[in-house]
Structure formats: C-alpha cells, structure tokens
C-alpha atoms as an extended CHARMM CRD file, in Angstrom:
* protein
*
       210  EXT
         1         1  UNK       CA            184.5290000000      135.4600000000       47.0740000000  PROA      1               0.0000000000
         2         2  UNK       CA            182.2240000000      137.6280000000       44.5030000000  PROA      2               0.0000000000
         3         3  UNK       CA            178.5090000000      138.2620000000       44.9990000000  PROA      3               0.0000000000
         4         4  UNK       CA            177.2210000000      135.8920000000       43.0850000000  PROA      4               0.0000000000
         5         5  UNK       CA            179.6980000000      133.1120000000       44.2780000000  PROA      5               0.0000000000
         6         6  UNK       CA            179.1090000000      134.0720000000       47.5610000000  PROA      6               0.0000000000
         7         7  UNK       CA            174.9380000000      133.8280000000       46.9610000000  PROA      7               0.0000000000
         8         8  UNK       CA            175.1870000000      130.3640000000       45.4330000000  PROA      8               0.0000000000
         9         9  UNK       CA            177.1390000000      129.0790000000       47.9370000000  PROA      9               0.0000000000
        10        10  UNK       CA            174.8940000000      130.4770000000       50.8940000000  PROA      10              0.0000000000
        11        11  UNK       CA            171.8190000000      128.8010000000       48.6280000000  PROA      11              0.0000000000
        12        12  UNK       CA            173.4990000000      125.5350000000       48.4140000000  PROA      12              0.0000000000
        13        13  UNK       CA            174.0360000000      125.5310000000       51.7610000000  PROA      13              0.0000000000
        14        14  UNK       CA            170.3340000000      126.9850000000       52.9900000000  PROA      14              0.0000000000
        15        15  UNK       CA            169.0010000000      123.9910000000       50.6500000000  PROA      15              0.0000000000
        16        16  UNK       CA            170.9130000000      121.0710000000       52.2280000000  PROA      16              0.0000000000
        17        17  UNK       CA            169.9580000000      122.6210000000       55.6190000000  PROA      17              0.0000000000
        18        18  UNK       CA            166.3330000000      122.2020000000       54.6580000000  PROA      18              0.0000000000
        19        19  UNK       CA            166.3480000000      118.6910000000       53.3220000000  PROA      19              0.0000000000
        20        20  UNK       CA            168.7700000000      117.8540000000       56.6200000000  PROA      20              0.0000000000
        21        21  UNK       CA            165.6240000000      119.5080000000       58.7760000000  PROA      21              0.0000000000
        22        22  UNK       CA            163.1760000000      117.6970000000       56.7880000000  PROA      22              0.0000000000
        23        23  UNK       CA            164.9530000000      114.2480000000       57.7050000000  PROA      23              0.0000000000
        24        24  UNK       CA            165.1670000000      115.1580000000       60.7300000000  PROA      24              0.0000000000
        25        25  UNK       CA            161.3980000000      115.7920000000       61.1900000000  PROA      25              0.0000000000
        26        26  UNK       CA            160.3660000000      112.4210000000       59.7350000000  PROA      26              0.0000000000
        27        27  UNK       CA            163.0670000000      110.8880000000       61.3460000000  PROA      27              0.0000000000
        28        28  UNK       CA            161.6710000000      108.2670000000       64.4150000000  PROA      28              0.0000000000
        29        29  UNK       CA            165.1180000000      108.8860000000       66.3120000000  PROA      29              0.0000000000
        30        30  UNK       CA            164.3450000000      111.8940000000       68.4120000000  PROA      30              0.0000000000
        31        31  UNK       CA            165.0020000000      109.9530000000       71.3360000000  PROA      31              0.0000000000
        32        32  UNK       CA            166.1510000000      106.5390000000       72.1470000000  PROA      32              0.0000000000
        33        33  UNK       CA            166.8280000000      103.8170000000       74.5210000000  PROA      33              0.0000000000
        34        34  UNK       CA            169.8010000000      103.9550000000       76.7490000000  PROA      34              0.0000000000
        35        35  UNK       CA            171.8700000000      101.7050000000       77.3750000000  PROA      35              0.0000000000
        36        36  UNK       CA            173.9650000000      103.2520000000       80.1260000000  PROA      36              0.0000000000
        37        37  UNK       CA            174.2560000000      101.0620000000       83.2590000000  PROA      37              0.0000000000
        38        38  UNK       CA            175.7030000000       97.9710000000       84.4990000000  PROA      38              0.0000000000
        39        39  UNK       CA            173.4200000000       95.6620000000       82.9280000000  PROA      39              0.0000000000
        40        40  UNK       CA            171.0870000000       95.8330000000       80.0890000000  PROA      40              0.0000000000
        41        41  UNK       CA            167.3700000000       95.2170000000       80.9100000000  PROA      41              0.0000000000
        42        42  UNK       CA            166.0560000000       94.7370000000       77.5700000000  PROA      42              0.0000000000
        43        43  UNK       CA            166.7530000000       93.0850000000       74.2800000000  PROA      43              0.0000000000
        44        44  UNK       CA            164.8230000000       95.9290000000       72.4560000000  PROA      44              0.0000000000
        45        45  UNK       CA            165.8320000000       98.9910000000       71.5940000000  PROA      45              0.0000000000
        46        46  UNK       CA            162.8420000000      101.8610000000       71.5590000000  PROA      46              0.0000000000
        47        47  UNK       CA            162.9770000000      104.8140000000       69.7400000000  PROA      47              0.0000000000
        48        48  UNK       CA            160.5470000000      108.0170000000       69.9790000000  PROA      48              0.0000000000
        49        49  UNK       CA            160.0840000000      110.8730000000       67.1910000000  PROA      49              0.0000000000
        50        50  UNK       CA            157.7280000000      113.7350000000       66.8470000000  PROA      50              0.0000000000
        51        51  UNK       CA            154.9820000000      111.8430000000       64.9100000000  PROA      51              0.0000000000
        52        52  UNK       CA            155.7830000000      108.1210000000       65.9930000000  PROA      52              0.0000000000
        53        53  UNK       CA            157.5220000000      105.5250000000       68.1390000000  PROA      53              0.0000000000
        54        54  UNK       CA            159.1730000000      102.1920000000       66.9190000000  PROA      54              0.0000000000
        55        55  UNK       CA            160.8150000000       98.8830000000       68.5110000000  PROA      55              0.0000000000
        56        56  UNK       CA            163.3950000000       97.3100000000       67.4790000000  PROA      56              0.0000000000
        57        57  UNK       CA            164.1050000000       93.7380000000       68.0550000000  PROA      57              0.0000000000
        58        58  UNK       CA            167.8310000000       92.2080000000       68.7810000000  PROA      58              0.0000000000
        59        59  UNK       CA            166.6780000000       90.1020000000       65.6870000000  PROA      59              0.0000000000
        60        60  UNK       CA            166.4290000000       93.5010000000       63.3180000000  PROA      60              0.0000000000
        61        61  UNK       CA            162.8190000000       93.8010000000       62.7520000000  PROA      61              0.0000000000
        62        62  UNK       CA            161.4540000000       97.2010000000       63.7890000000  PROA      62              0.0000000000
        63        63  UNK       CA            157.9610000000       97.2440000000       64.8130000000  PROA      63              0.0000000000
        64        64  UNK       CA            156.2840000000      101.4050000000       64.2940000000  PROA      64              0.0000000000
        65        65  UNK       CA            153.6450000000      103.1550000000       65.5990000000  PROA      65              0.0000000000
        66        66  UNK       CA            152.3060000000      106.5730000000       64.9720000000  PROA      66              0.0000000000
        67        67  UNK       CA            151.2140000000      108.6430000000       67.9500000000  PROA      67              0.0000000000
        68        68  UNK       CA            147.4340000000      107.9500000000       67.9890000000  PROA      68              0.0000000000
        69        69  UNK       CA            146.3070000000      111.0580000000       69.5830000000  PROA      69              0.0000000000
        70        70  UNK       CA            147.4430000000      115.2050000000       69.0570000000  PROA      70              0.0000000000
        71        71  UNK       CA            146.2300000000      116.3620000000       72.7660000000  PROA      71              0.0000000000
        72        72  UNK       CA            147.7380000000      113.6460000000       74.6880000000  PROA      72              0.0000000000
        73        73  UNK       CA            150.9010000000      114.2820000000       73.8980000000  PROA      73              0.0000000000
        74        74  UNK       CA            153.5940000000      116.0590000000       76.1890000000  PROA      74              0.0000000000
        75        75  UNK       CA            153.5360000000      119.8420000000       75.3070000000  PROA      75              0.0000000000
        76        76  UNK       CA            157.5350000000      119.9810000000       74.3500000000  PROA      76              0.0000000000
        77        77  UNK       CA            156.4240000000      117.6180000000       71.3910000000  PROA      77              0.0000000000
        78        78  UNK       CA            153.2760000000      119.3500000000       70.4030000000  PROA      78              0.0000000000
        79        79  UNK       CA            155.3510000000      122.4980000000       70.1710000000  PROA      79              0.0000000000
        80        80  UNK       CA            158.6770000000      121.0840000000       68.3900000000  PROA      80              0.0000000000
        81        81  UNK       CA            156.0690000000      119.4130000000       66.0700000000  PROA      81              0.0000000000
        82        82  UNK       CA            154.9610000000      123.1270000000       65.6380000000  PROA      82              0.0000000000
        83        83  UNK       CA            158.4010000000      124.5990000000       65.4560000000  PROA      83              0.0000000000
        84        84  UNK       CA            159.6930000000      121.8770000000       62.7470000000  PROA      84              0.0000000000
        85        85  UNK       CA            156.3360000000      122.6750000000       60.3270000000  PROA      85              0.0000000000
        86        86  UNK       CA            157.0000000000      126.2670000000       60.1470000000  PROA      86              0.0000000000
        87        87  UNK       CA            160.4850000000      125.6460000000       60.1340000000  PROA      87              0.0000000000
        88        88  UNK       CA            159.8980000000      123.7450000000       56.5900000000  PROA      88              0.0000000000
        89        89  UNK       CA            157.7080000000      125.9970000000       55.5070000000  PROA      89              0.0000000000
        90        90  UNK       CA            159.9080000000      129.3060000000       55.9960000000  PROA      90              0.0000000000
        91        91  UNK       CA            162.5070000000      127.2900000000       54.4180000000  PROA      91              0.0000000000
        92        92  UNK       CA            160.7350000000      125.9860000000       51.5850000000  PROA      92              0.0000000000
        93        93  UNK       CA            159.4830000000      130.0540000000       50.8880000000  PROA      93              0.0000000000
        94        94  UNK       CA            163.2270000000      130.9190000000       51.1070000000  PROA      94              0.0000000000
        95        95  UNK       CA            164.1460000000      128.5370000000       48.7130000000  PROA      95              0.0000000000
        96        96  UNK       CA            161.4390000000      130.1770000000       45.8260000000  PROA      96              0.0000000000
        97        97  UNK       CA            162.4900000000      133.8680000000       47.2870000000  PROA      97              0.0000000000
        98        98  UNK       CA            166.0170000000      133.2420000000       46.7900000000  PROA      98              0.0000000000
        99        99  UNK       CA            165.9650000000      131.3520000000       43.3540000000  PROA      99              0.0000000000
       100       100  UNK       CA            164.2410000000      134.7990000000       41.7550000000  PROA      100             0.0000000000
       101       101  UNK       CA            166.8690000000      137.1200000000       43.5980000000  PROA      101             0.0000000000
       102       102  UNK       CA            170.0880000000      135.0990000000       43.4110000000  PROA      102             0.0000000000
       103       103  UNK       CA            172.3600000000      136.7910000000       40.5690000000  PROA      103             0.0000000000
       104       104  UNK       CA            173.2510000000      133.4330000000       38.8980000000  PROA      104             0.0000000000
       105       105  UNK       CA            169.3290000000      133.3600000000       37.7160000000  PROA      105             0.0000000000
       106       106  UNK       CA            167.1500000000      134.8970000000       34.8000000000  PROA      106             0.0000000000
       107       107  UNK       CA            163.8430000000      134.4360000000       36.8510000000  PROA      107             0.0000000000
       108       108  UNK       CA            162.0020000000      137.9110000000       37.8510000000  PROA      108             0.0000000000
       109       109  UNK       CA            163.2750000000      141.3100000000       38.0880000000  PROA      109             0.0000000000
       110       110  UNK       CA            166.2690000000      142.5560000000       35.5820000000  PROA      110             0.0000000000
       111       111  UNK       CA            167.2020000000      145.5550000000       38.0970000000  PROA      111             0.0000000000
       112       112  UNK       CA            170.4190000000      144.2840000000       40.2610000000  PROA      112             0.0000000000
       113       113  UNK       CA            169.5950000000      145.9570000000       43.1920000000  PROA      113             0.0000000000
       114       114  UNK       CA            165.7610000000      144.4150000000       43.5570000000  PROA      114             0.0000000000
       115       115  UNK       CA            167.1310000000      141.1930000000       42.9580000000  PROA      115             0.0000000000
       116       116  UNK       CA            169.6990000000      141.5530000000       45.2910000000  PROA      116             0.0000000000
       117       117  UNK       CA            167.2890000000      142.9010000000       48.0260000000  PROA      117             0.0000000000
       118       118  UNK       CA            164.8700000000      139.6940000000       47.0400000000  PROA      118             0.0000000000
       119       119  UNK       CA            167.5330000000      137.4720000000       48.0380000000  PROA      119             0.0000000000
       120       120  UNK       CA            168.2400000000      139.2560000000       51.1850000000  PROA      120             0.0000000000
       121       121  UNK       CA            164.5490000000      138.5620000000       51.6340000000  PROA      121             0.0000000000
       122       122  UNK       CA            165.0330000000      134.4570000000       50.9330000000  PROA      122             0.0000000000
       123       123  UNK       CA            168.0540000000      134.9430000000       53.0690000000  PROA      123             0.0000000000
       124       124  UNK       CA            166.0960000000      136.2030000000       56.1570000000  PROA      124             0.0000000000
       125       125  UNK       CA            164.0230000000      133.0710000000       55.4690000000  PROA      125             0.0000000000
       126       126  UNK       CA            166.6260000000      130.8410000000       55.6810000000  PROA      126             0.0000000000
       127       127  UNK       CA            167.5400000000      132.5860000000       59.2300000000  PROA      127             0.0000000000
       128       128  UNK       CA            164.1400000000      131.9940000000       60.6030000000  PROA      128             0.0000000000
       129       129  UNK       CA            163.7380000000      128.3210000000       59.6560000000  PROA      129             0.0000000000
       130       130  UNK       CA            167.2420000000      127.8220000000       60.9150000000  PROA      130             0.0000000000
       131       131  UNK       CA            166.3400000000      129.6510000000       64.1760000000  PROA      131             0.0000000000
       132       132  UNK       CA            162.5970000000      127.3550000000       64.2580000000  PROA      132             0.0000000000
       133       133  UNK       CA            164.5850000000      123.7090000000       63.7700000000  PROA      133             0.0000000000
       134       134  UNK       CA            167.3540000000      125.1730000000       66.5040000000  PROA      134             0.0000000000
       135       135  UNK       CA            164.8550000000      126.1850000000       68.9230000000  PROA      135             0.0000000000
       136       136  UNK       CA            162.7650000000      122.7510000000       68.4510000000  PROA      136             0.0000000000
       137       137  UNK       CA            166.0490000000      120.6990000000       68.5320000000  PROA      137             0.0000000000
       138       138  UNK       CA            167.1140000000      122.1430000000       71.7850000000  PROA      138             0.0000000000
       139       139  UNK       CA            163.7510000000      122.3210000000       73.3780000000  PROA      139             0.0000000000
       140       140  UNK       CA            163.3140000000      118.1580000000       72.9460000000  PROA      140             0.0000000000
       141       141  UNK       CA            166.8450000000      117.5280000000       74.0900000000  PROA      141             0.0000000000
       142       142  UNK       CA            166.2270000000      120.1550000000       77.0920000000  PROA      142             0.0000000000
       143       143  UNK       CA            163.4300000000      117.4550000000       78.1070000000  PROA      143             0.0000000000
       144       144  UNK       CA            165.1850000000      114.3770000000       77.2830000000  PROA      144             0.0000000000
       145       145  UNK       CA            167.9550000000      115.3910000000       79.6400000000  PROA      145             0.0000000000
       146       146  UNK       CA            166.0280000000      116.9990000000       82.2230000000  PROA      146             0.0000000000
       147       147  UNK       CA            163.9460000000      113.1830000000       82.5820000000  PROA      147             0.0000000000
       148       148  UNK       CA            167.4280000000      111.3650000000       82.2430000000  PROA      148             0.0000000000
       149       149  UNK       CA            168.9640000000      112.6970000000       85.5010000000  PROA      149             0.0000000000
       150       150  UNK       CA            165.7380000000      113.7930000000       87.1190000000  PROA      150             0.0000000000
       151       151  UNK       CA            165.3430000000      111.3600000000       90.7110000000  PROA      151             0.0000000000
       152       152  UNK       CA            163.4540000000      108.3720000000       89.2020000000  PROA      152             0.0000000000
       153       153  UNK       CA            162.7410000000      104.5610000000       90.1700000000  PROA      153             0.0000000000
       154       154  UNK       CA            163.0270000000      104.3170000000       86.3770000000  PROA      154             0.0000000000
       155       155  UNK       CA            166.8060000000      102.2360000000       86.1420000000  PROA      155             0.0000000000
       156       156  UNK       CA            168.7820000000      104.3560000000       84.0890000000  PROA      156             0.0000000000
       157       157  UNK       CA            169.3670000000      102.0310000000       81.6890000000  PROA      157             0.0000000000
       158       158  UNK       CA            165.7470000000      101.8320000000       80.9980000000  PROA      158             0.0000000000
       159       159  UNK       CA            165.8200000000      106.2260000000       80.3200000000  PROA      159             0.0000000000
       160       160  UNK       CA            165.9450000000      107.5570000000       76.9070000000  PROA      160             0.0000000000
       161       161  UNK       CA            168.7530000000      109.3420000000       75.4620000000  PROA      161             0.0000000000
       162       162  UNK       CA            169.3140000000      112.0250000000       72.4320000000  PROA      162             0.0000000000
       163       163  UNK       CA            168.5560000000      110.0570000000       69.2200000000  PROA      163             0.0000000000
       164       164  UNK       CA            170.3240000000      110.7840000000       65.5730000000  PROA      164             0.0000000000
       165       165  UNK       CA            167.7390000000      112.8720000000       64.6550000000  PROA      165             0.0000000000
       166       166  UNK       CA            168.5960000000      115.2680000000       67.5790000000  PROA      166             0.0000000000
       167       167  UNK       CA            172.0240000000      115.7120000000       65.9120000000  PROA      167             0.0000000000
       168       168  UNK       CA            170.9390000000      115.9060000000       62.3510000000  PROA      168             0.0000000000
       169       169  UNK       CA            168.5860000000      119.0990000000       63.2240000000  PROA      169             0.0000000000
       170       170  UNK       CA            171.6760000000      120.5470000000       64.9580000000  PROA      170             0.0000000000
       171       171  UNK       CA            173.6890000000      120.0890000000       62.0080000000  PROA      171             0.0000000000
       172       172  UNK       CA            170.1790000000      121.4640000000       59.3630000000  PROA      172             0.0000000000
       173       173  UNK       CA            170.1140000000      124.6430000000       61.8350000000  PROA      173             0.0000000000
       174       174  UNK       CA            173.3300000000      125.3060000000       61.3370000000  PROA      174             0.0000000000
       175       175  UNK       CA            173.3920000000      124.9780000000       57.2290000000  PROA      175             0.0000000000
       176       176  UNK       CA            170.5220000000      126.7840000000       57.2200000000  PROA      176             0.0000000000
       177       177  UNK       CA            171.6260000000      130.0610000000       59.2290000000  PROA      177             0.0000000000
       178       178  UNK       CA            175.0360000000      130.0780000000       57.4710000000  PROA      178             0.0000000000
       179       179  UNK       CA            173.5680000000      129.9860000000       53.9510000000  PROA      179             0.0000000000
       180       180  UNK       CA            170.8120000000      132.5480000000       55.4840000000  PROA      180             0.0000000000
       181       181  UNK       CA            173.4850000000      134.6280000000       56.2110000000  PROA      181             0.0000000000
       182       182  UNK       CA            175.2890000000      134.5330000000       53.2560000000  PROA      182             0.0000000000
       183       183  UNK       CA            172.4470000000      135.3670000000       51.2050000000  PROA      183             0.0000000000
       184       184  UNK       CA            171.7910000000      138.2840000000       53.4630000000  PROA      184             0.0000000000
       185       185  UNK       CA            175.1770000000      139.9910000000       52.5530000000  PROA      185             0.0000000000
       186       186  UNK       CA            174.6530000000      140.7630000000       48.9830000000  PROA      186             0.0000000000
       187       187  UNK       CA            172.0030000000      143.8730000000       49.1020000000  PROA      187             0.0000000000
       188       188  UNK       CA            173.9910000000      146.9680000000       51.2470000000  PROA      188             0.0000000000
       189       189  UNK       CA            176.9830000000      146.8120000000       48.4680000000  PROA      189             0.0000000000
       190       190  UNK       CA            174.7130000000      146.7830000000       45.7550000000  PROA      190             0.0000000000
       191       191  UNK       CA            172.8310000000      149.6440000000       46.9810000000  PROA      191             0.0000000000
       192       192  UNK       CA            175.3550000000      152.1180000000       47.4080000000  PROA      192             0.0000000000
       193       193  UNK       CA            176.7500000000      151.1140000000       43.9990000000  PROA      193             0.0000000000
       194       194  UNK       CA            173.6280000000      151.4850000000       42.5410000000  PROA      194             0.0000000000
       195       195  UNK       CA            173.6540000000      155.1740000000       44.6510000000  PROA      195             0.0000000000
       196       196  UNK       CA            176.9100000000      156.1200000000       43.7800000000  PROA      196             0.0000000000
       197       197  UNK       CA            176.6800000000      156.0460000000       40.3770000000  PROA      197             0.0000000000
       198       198  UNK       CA            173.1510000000      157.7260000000       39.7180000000  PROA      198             0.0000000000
       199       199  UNK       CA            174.6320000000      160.7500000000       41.6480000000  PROA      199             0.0000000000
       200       200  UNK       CA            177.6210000000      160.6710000000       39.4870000000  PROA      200             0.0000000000
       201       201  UNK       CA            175.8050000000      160.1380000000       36.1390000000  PROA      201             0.0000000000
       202       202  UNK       CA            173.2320000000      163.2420000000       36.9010000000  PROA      202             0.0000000000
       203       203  UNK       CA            175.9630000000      166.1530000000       36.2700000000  PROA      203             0.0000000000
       204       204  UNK       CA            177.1000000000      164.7210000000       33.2760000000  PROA      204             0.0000000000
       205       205  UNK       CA            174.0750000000      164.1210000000       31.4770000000  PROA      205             0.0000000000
       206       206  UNK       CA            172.5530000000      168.3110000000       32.5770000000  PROA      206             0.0000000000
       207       207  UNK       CA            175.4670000000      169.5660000000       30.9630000000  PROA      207             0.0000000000
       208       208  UNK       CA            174.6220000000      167.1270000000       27.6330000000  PROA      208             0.0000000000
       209       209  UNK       CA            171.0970000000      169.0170000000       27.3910000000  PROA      209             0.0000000000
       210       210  UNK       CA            172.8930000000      172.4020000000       28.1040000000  PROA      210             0.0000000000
C-alpha cells in the first residue's frame, strides 16, 4: 500500500472512529437492565448513559431524563464524562491536523516532508482520543461489573448490565488507534528520502560552479 493510500485509509478510518465515539457519548445505553434470572421482575427496561437515564415501557414508549445534578454523580461517570469530551476534542483537532498533512490534499505546506510530519501530528491525535474513549469505555464497564457480582440484596435480575453504547466505544477506540497509527507511519520514510537526496545533490551541483 503507497503513502498516500496508506494515509487516506488510516483518515477514513480515524474519522468513522470519531463519529462511532461521538454516538457513543450521546448514546443513553451505557448500561442497562438485566434480565438474567429465573424470573423477570419488571415490565420496564431502564437504561443509564453518561448525561441521562431513560425507561422504556413493554408498550415502546421511552420515558428520558437528564442527570439533574454534576456533583452527585458517581465519580466513574464524572470522569468517563471527562474522558469522552477530550476524547472528541483530540479527535476533532486530528481530523483538521491531518486534512492539511495528508498527501491526497492541496491545503497548507507544499514541502512533502512537513506535510508528512503534520499528519504524523493528526495521527498522534487520533492515538490519544482512541486511548481517552478506551480508557472511559473500560472504566464504566469495570463498575458495571464490579456492582453486578458484588454481594447484594439487589435480585440479579434487577442489576444493570453493559449497554450498546459500551460496545460501540470499543469498536470507535479501536478505528480510531488503527487509523492513528496509520497516519503515524508516513513521516520516517519521507525524511530519509528527503536526506538522502540533499546529500547526494550537494557534490553535483559544487562541481557545476567549479
């Protein structure tokens, strides 16, 4: 696969990463209700996100409800709510970066090299916002298991269990690291090209002025 192949693939893949975290972070899904057990207790299903928490009735209609206050909150969502905003944000900087250093583009520098070590830049971007929506993934499902086989009077089909969303940020942190990484290969060849062939054009043009 050449460079610039190779960087528009990584991008493409960064990008859909970032919109994956992004749904992820709006999504309500972060936990929900189990239904393990021998009996089902309830006829509604609850579901629990970083900024709100909905019911949903056996008859389809889904009741929602923001979180109505920041400091009474458990601390594992305070801090993947943290995680997930800087995650977006580092990717959505990585996205600009990598636009004005991919190959493929006209925007910014004309010099290979700086263009290739701007995208190296947008791809260590992508690697951070990958590594921020990893880290807040895991940290939520960390809690949700550690409350669903922690000793209870809580029936455990009345516990919660990993939600959609849960997967979907797996999935974005993965995109994103890959395409990260792919954008990060394209400066070291480029720079000992670049190297190679000053050194070799310097003899050459001395003995033209001789």
């Amino acid at each position: 696969m050449g460079g610039g192949a190779r960087e528009l693939a990584g991008y493409l893949a960064a990008l859909g990463g970032w919109v994956a975290a992004l749904a992820a972070a709006a999504l309500p899904q972060w936990r929900q209700s189990s239904y393990a057990g021998d009996a089902i207790i309830t006829a509604v299903g609850l579901h629990e996100g970083l900024w709100m928490s909905c019911a949903a009735q056996s008859t389809g209609q889904v009741q929602c409800r923001l979180h109505d206050s920041l400091l009474s909150l458990d601390v594992h969502i305070q801090t993947s709510r943290a995680l997930m905003v800087i995650s977006l944000l580092l990717g959505f900087f990585g996205i600009i970066v990598s636009v004005v250093g991919m190959k493929c583009t006209k925007v910014g520098e004309e010099d290979p090299v700086t263009k290739s070590r701007i995208a190296v830049a947008g791809g260590v971007l992508f690697v951070l916002s990958g590594l921020c929506t990893l880290t807040a993934v895991s940290l939520y499902a960390t809690q949700v298991t550690y409350e669903f086989f922690r000793e209870s009077a809580v029936p455990i089909n009345a516990r919660y269990e990993f939600g959609s969303a849960l997967f979907v940020g797996w999935g974005a942190a993965s995109l994103s690291m890959l395409g990260g990484s792919l954008l990060c290969c394209s400066c070291p060849p480029q720079d000992r090209r670049g190297q190679q062939y000053y050194r070799q054009s310097q003899p050459s043009t001395a003995r033209e002025y001789v």
